[in-house]
Short mmCIF file of C-alpha atoms in Angstrom, two decimals:
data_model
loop_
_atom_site.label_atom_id
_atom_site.label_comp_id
_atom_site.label_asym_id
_atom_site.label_seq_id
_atom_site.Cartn_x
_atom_site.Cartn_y
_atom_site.Cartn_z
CA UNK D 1 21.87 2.94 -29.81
CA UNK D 2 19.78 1.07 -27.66
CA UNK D 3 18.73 -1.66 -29.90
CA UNK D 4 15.88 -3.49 -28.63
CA UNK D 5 17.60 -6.78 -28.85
CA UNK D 6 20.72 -6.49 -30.74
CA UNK D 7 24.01 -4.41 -30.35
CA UNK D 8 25.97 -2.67 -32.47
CA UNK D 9 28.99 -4.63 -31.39
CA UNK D 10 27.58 -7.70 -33.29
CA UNK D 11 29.52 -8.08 -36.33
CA UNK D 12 28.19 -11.20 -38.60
CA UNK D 13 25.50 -14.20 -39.41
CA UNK D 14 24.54 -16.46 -41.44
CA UNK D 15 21.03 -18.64 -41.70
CA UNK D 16 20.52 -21.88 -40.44
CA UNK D 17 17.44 -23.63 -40.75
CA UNK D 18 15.94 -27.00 -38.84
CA UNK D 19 12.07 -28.60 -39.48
CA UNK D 20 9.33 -27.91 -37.28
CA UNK D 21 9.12 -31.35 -35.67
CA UNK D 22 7.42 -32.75 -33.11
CA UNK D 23 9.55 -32.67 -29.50
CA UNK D 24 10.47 -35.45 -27.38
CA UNK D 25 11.93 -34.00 -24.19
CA UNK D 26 10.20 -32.42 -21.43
CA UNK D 27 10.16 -28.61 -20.36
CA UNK D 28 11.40 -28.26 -16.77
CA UNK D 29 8.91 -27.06 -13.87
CA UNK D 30 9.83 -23.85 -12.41
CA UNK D 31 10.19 -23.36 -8.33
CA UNK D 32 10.03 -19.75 -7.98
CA UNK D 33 8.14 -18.54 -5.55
CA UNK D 34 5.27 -16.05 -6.62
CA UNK D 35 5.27 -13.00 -3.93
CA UNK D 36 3.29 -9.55 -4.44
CA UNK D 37 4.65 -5.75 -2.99
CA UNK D 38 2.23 -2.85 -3.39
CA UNK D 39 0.65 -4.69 -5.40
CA UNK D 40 3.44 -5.53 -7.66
CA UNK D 41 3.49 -9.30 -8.43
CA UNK D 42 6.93 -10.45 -8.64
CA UNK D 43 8.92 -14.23 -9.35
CA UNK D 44 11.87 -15.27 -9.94
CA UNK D 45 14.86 -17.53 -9.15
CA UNK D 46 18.33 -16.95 -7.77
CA UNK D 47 19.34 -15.65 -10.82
CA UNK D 48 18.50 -12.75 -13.44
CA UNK D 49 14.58 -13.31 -14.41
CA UNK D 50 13.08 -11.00 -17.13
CA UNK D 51 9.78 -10.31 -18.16
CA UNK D 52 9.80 -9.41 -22.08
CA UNK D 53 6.35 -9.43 -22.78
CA UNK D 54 2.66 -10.02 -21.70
CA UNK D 55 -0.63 -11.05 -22.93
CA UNK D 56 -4.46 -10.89 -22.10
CA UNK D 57 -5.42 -13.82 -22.24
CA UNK D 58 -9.03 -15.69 -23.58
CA UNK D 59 -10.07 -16.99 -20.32
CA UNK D 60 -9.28 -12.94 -19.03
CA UNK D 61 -6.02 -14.00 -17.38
CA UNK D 62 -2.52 -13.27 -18.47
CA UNK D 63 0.89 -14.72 -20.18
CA UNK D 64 4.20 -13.43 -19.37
CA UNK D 65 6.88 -14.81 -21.52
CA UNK D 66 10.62 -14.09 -21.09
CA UNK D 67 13.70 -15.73 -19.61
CA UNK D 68 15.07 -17.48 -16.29
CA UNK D 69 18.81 -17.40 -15.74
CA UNK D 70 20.23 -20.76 -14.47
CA UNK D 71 23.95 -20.86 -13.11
CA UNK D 72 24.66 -24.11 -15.42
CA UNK D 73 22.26 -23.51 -18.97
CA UNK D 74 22.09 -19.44 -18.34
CA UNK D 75 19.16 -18.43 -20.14
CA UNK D 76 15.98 -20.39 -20.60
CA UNK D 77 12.75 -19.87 -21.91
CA UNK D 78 10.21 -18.97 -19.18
CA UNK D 79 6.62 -18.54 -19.70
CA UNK D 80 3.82 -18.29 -16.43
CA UNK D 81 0.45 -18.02 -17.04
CA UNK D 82 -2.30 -16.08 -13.87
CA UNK D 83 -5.93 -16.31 -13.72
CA UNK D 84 -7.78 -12.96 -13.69
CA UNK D 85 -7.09 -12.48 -9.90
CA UNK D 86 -3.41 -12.48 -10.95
CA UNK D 87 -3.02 -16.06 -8.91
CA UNK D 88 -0.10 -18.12 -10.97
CA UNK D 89 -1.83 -21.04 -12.58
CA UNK D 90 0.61 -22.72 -14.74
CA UNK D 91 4.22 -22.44 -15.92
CA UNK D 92 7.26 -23.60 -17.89
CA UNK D 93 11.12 -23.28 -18.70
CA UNK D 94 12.05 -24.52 -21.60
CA UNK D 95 15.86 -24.24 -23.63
CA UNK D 96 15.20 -26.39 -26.52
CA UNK D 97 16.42 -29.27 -28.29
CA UNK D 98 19.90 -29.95 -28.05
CA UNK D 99 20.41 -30.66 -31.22
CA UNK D 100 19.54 -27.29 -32.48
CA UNK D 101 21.51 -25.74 -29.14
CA UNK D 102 24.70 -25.25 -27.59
CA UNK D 103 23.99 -27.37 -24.46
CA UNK D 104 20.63 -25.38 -24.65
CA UNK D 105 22.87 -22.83 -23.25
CA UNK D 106 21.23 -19.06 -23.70
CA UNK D 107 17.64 -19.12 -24.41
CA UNK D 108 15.21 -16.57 -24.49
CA UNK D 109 11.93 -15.01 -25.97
CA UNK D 110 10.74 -12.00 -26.86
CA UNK D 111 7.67 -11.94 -28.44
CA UNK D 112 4.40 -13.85 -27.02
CA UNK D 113 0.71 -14.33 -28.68
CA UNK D 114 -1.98 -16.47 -27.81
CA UNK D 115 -3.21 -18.46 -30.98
CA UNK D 116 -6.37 -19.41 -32.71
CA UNK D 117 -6.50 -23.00 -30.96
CA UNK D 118 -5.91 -21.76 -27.66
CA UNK D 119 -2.07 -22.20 -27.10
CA UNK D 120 0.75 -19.80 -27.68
CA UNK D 121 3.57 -18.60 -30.03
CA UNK D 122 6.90 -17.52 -29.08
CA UNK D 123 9.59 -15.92 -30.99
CA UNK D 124 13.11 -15.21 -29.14
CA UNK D 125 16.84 -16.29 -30.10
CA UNK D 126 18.61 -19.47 -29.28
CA UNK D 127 22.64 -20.69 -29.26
CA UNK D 128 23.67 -22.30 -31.60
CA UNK D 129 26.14 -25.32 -31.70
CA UNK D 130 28.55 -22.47 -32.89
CA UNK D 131 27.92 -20.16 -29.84
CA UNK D 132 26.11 -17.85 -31.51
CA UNK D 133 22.13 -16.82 -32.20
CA UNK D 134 19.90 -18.08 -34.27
CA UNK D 135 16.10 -16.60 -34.36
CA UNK D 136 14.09 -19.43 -32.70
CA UNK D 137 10.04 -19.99 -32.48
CA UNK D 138 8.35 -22.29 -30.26
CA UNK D 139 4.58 -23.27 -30.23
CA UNK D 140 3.15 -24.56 -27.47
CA UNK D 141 -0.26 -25.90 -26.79
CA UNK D 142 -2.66 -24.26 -24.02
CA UNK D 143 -1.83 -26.57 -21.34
CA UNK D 144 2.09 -25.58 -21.62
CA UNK D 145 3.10 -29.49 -21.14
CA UNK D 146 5.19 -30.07 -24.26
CA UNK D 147 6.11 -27.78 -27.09
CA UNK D 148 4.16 -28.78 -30.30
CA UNK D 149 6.97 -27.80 -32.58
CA UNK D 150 10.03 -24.98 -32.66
CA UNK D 151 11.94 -23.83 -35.55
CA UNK D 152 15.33 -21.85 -36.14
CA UNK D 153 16.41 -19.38 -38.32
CA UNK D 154 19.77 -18.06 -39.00
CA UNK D 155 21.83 -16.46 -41.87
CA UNK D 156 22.19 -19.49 -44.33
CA UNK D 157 18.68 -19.18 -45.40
CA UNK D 158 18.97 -15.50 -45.58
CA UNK D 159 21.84 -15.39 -48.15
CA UNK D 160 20.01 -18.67 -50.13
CA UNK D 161 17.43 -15.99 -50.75
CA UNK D 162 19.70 -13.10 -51.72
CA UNK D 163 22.16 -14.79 -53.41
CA UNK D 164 22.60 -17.80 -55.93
CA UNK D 165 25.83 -18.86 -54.54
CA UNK D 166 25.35 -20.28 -50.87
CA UNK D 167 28.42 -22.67 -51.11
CA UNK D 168 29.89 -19.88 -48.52
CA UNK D 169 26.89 -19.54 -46.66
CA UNK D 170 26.44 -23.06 -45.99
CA UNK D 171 30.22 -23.73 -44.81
CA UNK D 172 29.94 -20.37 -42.34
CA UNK D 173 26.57 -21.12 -41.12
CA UNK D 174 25.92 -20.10 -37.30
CA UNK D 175 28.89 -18.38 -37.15
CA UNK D 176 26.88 -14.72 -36.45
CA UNK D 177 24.43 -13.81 -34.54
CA UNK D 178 20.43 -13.52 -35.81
CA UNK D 179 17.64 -12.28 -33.21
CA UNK D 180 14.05 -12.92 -33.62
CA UNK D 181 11.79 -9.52 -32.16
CA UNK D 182 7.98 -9.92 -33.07
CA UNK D 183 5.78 -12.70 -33.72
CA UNK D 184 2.03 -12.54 -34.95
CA UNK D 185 -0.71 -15.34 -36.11
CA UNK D 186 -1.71 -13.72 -39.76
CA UNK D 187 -5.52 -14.30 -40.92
CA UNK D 188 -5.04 -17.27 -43.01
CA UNK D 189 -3.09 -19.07 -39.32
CA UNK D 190 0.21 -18.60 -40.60
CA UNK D 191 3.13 -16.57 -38.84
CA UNK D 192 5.08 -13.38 -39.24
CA UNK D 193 8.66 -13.31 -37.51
CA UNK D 194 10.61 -9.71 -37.60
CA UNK D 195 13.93 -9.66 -36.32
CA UNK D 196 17.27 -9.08 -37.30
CA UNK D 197 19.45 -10.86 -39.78
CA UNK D 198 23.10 -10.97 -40.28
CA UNK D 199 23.32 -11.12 -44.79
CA UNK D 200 27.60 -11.63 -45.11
CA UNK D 201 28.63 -7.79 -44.53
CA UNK D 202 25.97 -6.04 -42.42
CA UNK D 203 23.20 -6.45 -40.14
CA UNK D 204 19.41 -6.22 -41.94
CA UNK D 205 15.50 -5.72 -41.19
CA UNK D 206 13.56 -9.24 -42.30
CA UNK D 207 10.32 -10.57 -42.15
CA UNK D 208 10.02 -14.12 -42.48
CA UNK D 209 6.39 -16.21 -42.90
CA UNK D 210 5.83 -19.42 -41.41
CA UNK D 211 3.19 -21.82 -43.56
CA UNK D 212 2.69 -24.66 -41.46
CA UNK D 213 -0.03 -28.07 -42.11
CA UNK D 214 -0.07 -31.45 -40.94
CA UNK D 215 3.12 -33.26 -42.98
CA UNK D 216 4.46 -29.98 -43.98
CA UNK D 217 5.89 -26.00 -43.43
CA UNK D 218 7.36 -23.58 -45.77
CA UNK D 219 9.47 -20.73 -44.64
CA UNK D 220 9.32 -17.66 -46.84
CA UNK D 221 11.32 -14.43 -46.94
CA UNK D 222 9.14 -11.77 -46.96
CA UNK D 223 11.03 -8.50 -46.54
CA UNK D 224 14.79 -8.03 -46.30
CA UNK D 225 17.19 -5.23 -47.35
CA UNK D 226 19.07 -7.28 -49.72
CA UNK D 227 16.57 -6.13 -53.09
CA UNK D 228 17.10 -5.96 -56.10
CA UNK D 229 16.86 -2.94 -58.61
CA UNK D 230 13.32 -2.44 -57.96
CA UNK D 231 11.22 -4.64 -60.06
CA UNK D 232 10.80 -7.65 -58.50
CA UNK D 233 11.73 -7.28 -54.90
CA UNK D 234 11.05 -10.00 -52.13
CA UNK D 235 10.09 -12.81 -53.64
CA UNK D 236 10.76 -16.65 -53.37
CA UNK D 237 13.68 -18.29 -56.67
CA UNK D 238 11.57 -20.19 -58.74
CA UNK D 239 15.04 -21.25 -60.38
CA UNK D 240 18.26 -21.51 -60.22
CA UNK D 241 18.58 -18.51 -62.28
CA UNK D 242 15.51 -16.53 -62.49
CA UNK D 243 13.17 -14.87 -60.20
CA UNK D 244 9.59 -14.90 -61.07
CA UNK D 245 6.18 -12.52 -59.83
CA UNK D 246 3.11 -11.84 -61.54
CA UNK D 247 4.84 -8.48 -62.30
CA UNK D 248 8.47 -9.34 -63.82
CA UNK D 249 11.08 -11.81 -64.46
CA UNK D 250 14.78 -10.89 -63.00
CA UNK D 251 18.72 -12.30 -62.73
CA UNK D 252 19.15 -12.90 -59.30
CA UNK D 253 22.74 -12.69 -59.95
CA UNK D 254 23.09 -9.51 -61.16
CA UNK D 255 20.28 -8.43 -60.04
CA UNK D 256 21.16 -8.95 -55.62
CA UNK D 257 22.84 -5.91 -53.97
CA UNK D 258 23.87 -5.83 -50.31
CA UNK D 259 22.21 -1.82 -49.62
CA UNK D 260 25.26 -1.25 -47.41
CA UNK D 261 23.82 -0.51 -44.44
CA UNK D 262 24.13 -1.82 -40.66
CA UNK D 263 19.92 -2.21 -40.07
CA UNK D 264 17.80 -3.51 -37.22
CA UNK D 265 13.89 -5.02 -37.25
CA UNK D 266 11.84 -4.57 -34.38
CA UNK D 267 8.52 -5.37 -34.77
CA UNK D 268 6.15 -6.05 -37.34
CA UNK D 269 2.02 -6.39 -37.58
CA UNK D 270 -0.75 -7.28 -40.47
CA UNK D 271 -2.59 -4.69 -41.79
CA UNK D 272 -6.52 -4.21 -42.07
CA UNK D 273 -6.10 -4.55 -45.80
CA UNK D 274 -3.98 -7.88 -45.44
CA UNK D 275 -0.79 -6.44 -45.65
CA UNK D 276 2.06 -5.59 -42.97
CA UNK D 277 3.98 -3.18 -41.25
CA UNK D 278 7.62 -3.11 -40.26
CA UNK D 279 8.94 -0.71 -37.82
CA UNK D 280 13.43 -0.94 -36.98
CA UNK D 281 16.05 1.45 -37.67
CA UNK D 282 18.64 1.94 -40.41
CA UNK D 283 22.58 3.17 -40.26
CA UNK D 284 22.12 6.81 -42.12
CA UNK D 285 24.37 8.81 -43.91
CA UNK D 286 24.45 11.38 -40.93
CA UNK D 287 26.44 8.31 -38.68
CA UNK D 288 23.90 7.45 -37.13
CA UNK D 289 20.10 5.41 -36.86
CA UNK D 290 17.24 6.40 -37.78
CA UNK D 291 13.99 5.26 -37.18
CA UNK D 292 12.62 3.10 -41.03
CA UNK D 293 8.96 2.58 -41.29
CA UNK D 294 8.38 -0.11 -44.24
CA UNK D 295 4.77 -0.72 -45.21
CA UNK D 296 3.79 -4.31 -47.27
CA UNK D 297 1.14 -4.92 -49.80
CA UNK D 298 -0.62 -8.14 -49.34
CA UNK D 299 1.26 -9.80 -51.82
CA UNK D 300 4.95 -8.52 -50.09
CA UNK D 301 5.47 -5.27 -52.87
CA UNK D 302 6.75 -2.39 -51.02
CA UNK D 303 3.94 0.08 -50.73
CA UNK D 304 6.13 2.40 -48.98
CA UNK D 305 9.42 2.45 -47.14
CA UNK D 306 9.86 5.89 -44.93
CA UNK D 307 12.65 7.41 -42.77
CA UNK D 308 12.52 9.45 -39.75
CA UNK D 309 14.51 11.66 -37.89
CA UNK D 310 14.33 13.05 -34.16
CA UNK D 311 17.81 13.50 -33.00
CA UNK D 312 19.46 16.98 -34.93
CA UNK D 313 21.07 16.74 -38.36
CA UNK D 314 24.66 15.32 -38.17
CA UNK D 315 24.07 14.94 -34.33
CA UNK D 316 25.81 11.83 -33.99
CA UNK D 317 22.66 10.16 -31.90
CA UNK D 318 20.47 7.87 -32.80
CA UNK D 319 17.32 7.10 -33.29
CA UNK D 320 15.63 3.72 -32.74
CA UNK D 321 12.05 2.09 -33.73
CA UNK D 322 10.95 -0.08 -31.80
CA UNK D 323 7.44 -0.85 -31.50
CA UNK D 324 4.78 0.06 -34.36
CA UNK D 325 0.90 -0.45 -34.53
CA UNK D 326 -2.24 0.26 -37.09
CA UNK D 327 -4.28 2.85 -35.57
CA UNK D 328 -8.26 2.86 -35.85
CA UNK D 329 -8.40 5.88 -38.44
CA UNK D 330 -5.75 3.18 -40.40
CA UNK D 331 -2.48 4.95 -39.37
CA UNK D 332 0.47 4.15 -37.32
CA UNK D 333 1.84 5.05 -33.68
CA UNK D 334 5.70 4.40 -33.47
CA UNK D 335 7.35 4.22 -30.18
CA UNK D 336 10.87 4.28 -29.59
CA UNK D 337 14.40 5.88 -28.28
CA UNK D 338 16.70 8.74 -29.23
CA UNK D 339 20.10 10.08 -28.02
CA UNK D 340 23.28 8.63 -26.96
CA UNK D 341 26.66 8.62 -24.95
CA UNK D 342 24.89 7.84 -21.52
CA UNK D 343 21.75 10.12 -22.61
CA UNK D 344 18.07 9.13 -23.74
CA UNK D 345 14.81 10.69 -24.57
CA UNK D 346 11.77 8.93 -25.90
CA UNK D 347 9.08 9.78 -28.52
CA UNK D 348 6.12 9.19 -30.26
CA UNK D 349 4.88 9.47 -33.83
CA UNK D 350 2.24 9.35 -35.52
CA UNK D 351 1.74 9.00 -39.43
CA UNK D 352 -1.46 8.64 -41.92
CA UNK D 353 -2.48 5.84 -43.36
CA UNK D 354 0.79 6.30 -46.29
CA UNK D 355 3.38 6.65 -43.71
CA UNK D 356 3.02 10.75 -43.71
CA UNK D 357 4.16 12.54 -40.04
CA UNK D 358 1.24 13.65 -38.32
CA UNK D 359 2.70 14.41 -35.07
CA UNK D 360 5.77 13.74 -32.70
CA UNK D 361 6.12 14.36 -29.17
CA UNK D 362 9.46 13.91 -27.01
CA UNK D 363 9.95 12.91 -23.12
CA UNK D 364 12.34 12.57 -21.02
CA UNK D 365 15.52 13.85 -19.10
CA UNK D 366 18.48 14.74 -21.82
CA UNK D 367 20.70 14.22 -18.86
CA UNK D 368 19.57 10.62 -18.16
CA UNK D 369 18.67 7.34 -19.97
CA UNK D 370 14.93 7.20 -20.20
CA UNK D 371 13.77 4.54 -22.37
CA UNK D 372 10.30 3.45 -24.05
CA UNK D 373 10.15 -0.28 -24.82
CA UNK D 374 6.33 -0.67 -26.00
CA UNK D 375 2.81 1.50 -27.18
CA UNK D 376 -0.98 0.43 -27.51
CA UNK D 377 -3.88 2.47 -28.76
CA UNK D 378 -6.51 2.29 -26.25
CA UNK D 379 -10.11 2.18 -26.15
CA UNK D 380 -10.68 5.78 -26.05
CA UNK D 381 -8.44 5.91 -29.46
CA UNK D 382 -5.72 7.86 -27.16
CA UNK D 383 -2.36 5.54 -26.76
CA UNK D 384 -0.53 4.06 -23.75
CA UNK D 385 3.15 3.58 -23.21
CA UNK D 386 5.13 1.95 -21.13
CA UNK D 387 9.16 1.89 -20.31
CA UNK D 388 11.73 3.39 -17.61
CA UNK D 389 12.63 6.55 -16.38
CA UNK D 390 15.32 7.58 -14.05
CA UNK D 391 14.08 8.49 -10.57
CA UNK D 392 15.95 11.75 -8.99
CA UNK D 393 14.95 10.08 -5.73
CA UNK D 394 16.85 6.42 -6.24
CA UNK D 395 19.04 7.25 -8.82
CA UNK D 396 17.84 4.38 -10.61
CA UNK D 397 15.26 3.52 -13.14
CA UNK D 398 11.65 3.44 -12.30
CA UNK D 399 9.18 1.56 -14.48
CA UNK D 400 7.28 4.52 -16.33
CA UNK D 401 3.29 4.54 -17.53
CA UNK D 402 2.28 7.27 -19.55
CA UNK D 403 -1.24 7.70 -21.06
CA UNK D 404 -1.73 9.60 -24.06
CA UNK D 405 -4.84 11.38 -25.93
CA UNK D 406 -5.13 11.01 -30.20
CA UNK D 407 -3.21 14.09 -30.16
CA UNK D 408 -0.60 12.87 -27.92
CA UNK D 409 -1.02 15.81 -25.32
CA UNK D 410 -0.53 13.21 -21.96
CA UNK D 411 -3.29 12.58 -19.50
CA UNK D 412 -1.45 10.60 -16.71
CA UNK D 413 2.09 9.66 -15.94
CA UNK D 414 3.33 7.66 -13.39
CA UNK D 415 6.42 5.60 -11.93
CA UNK D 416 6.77 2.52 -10.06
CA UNK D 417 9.31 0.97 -8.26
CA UNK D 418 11.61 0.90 -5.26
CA UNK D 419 15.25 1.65 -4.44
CA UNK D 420 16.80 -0.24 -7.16
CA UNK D 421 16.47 -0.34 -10.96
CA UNK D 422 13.16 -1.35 -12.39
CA UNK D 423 12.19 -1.75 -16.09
CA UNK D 424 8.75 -1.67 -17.67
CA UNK D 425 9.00 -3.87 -21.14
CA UNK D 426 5.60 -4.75 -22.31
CA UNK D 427 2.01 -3.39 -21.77
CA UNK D 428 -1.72 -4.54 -22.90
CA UNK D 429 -4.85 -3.08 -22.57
CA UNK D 430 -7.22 -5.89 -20.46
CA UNK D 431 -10.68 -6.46 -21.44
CA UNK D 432 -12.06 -3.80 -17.65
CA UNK D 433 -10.20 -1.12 -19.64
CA UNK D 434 -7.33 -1.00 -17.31
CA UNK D 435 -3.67 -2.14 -18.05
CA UNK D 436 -0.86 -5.14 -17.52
CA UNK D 437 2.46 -4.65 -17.37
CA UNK D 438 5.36 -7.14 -17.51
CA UNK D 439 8.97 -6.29 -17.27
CA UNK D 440 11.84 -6.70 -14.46
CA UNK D 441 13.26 -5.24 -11.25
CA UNK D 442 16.09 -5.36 -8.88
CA UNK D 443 14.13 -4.03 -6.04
CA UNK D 444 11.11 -6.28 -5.06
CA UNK D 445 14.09 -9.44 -4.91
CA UNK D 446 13.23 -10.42 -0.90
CA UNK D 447 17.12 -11.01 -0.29
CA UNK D 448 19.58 -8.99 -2.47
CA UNK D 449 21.71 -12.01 -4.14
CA UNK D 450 18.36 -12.57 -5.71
CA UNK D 451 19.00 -9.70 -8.60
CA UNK D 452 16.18 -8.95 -11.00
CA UNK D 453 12.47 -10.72 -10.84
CA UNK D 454 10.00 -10.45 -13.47
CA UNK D 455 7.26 -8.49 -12.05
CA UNK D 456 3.50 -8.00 -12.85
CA UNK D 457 1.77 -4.93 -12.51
CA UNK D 458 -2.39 -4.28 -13.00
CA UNK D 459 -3.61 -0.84 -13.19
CA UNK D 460 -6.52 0.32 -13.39
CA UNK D 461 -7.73 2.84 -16.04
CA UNK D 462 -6.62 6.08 -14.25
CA UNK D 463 -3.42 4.06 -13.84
CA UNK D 464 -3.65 3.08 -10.15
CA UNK D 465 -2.20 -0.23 -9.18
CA UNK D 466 -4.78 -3.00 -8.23
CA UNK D 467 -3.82 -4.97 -5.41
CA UNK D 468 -5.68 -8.53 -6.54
CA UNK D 469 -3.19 -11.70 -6.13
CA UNK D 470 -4.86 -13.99 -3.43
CA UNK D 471 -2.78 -16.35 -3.08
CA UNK D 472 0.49 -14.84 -3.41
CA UNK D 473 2.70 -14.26 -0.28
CA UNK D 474 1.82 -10.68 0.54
CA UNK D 475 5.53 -8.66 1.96
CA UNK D 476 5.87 -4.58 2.61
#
């Protein structure tokens, strides 16, 4: 499948945990030059440069988080921030403390959202002093000088909530690989982290909550597929023996079962009525993933927990969720991938308010990997999505805009991008009513041994590129 940010390959973790605390070493400056093509605003270094996601900012400019490949620490962290007339006005790489990293070797993040006070919260993975991934989140302030705090999250605190012995968990910790997918800034300033976590047999869907104050934060599981028998599910040990809810009392020890599938968490949002949506995919029967929609109550009870398939019956193919959000009429749009063995088609899907299909629609070439990576309702209550399609022309991917109606019927489609591969991996509506796209591309590189840039692309509402950088070098 083409997990959003973890393979199938992966075959372990356990949970690690530091403090949030505050940090004492510097972010590096970045010296890429910022160029625009077409229109196209693109950056990078000598090295691989991704874009993973972008933001509208409050001051109407934009944040592009993602990572900058360096031929000594490899990944790092690498957030710019542009003014309105996409001009770059601040930036940062960043590969965390070394005590919580390999060398601060392999950094990146995924998941980007400005915060109540003005700054911004990031949610990626990080290696670990074991060479492996831990889910990492990093808070910065809004000037971008030094992070305010960052925290880690691996397996060991995973199986301490699933399990009352952790004697094995603590000696294996690190030793597997955890990634963290979504971040969001709950009403009450908290933080919801999706990912993927690695529980001792198989990989599973969790949502963690970060509680943070002035002296103190809590870390609470959430959601994970580790339950037990239904009564109690999700909740915090109260004792070494017991765990409590307003609801029930239960035996964690006999209580705990692994649910013996290989799972993946890709995104997850709050709800209108305080609650939260999850959106992955789950190992099925059929040998194969499909798409798992798992809906929260306020107070993290399962309100419902819903399959779906696209790919035929016993088709061997799978399909992957990867992007979810709460419509206006209190619904959900999915977005996300199905196929396999060098094919790909897309979808969309829409459900009622209780997780009920209301409508699918397909895209794509079933001879060629075309891939959706993200999906927005718009203003007009129709839905936008961007990703990559494979150009006839290039041979190559293209990234791929395509605007929907509510009923999904499509109103505009386009491509962008040169000779070489280019990938669309995030998209926002802006506050004109037109759209900004982040993601990556091996064509706008002035000199070939560059490889992939992040790039930047505005469109207006029709979905026509707006040429606006003014200071940028301008290049054919």
């Amino acid at each position: 499948m083409h997990s959003k940010k973890i393979y199938s390959t992966i075959l372990s973790a356990i949970l690690f945990l530091t403090s949030c605390q505050k940090l004492i070493t510097e972010p590096s400056s970045s010296d890429a030059n910022t160029l625009t093509t077409g229109g196209v605003v693109h950056w990078g270094s000598q090295y691989n440069d991704k874009g993973l996601a972008v933001v509208q900012t409050a001051d109407g400019g934009y944040g592009v988080i993602g990572s900058r490949y360096d031929k000594n620490l490899q990944e790092q962290l690498s957030m710019v921030l542009f003014d309105q007339n996409m001009d770059n006005t601040n930036e940062v790489v960043f590969g965390g403390l070394k005590e919580h990293v390999a060398d601060s070797l392999n950094n990146r993040a995924n998941d980007l959202q400005q915060t109540s006070d003005g700054g911004y919260i990031m949610v990626g993975s990080t290696m670990n002093t074991s060479f492996n991934y831990d889910m990492w989140v990093v808070k910065y302030g809004p000037d971008l000088t030094t992070p305010i705090w960052e925290k880690t999250i691996s397996g060991t605190d995973y199986y301490n909530y699933t399990y009352q012995n952790t004697e094995e968990s603590i000696t294996e910790s690190g030793k597997y690989n955890d990634f963290g997918n979504s971040i969001q800034q709950t009403e009450d300033g908290s933080y919801i982290v999706c990912g993927t976590i690695y529980d001792g047999n198989d990989n599973d869907i969790a949502l963690w909550k970060i509680d943070l104050n002035d002296t103190t934060d809590s870390l609470t599981l959430v959601y994970g597929e580790n339950r037990d028998n239904g009564t109690c599910s999700n909740t915090t040990y109260q004792d070494s023996t017991n765990c409590v809810t307003n609801s029930a009392t239960w035996n964690k020890t006999t209580s705990i079962t692994d649910n013996g599938s290989s799972d993946v968490g890709n995104y997850a949002q709050q709800t209108n009525d305080g609650g939260y949506i999850i959106v992955g995919s789950s190992y099925s029967t059929n040998t194969s993933y499909d798409i798992r929609l798992i809906k929260l109550r306020s107070d993290f009870e399962i309100e419902f927990n819903k399959t779906y398939e696209i790919s035929a019956v016993s088709s061997y193919k799978d399909d992957e969720g990867l992007f979810v959000q709460q419509t206006s009429d209190n619904g959900y749009v999915i977005v996300g991938n199905y196929g396999g063995q060098g094919e790909g088609q897309v979808f969309i899907l829409k459900t009622d308010y209780q997780g009920t299909e209301l409508g699918r629609e397909t895209y794509g070439s079933p001879q060629h990997p075309d891939v959706a990576a993200c999906v927005r309702q718009t203003n007009d209550n129709g839905f936008v999505m961007v990703g990559s399609k494979y150009s006839q022309a290039s041979t190559m991917e293209d990234v791929w805009v395509v605007k929907f109606s509510y009923d999904l019927a499509p109103e505009w489609n386009y491509t962008f991008g040169k000779e070489y591969s280019d990938f669309g991996t995030s998209i926002n509506q802006t506050s004109d009513g037109g759209y900004i796209i982040t993601g990556y591309s091996y064509s706008y590189p002035a000199t070939r041994d560059k490889q992939s840039e992040v790039i930047l692309i505005k469109l207006t509402a029709d979905g026509i590129i707006e040429d606006k950088c003014i200071t940028c070098a301008h290049q054919n």
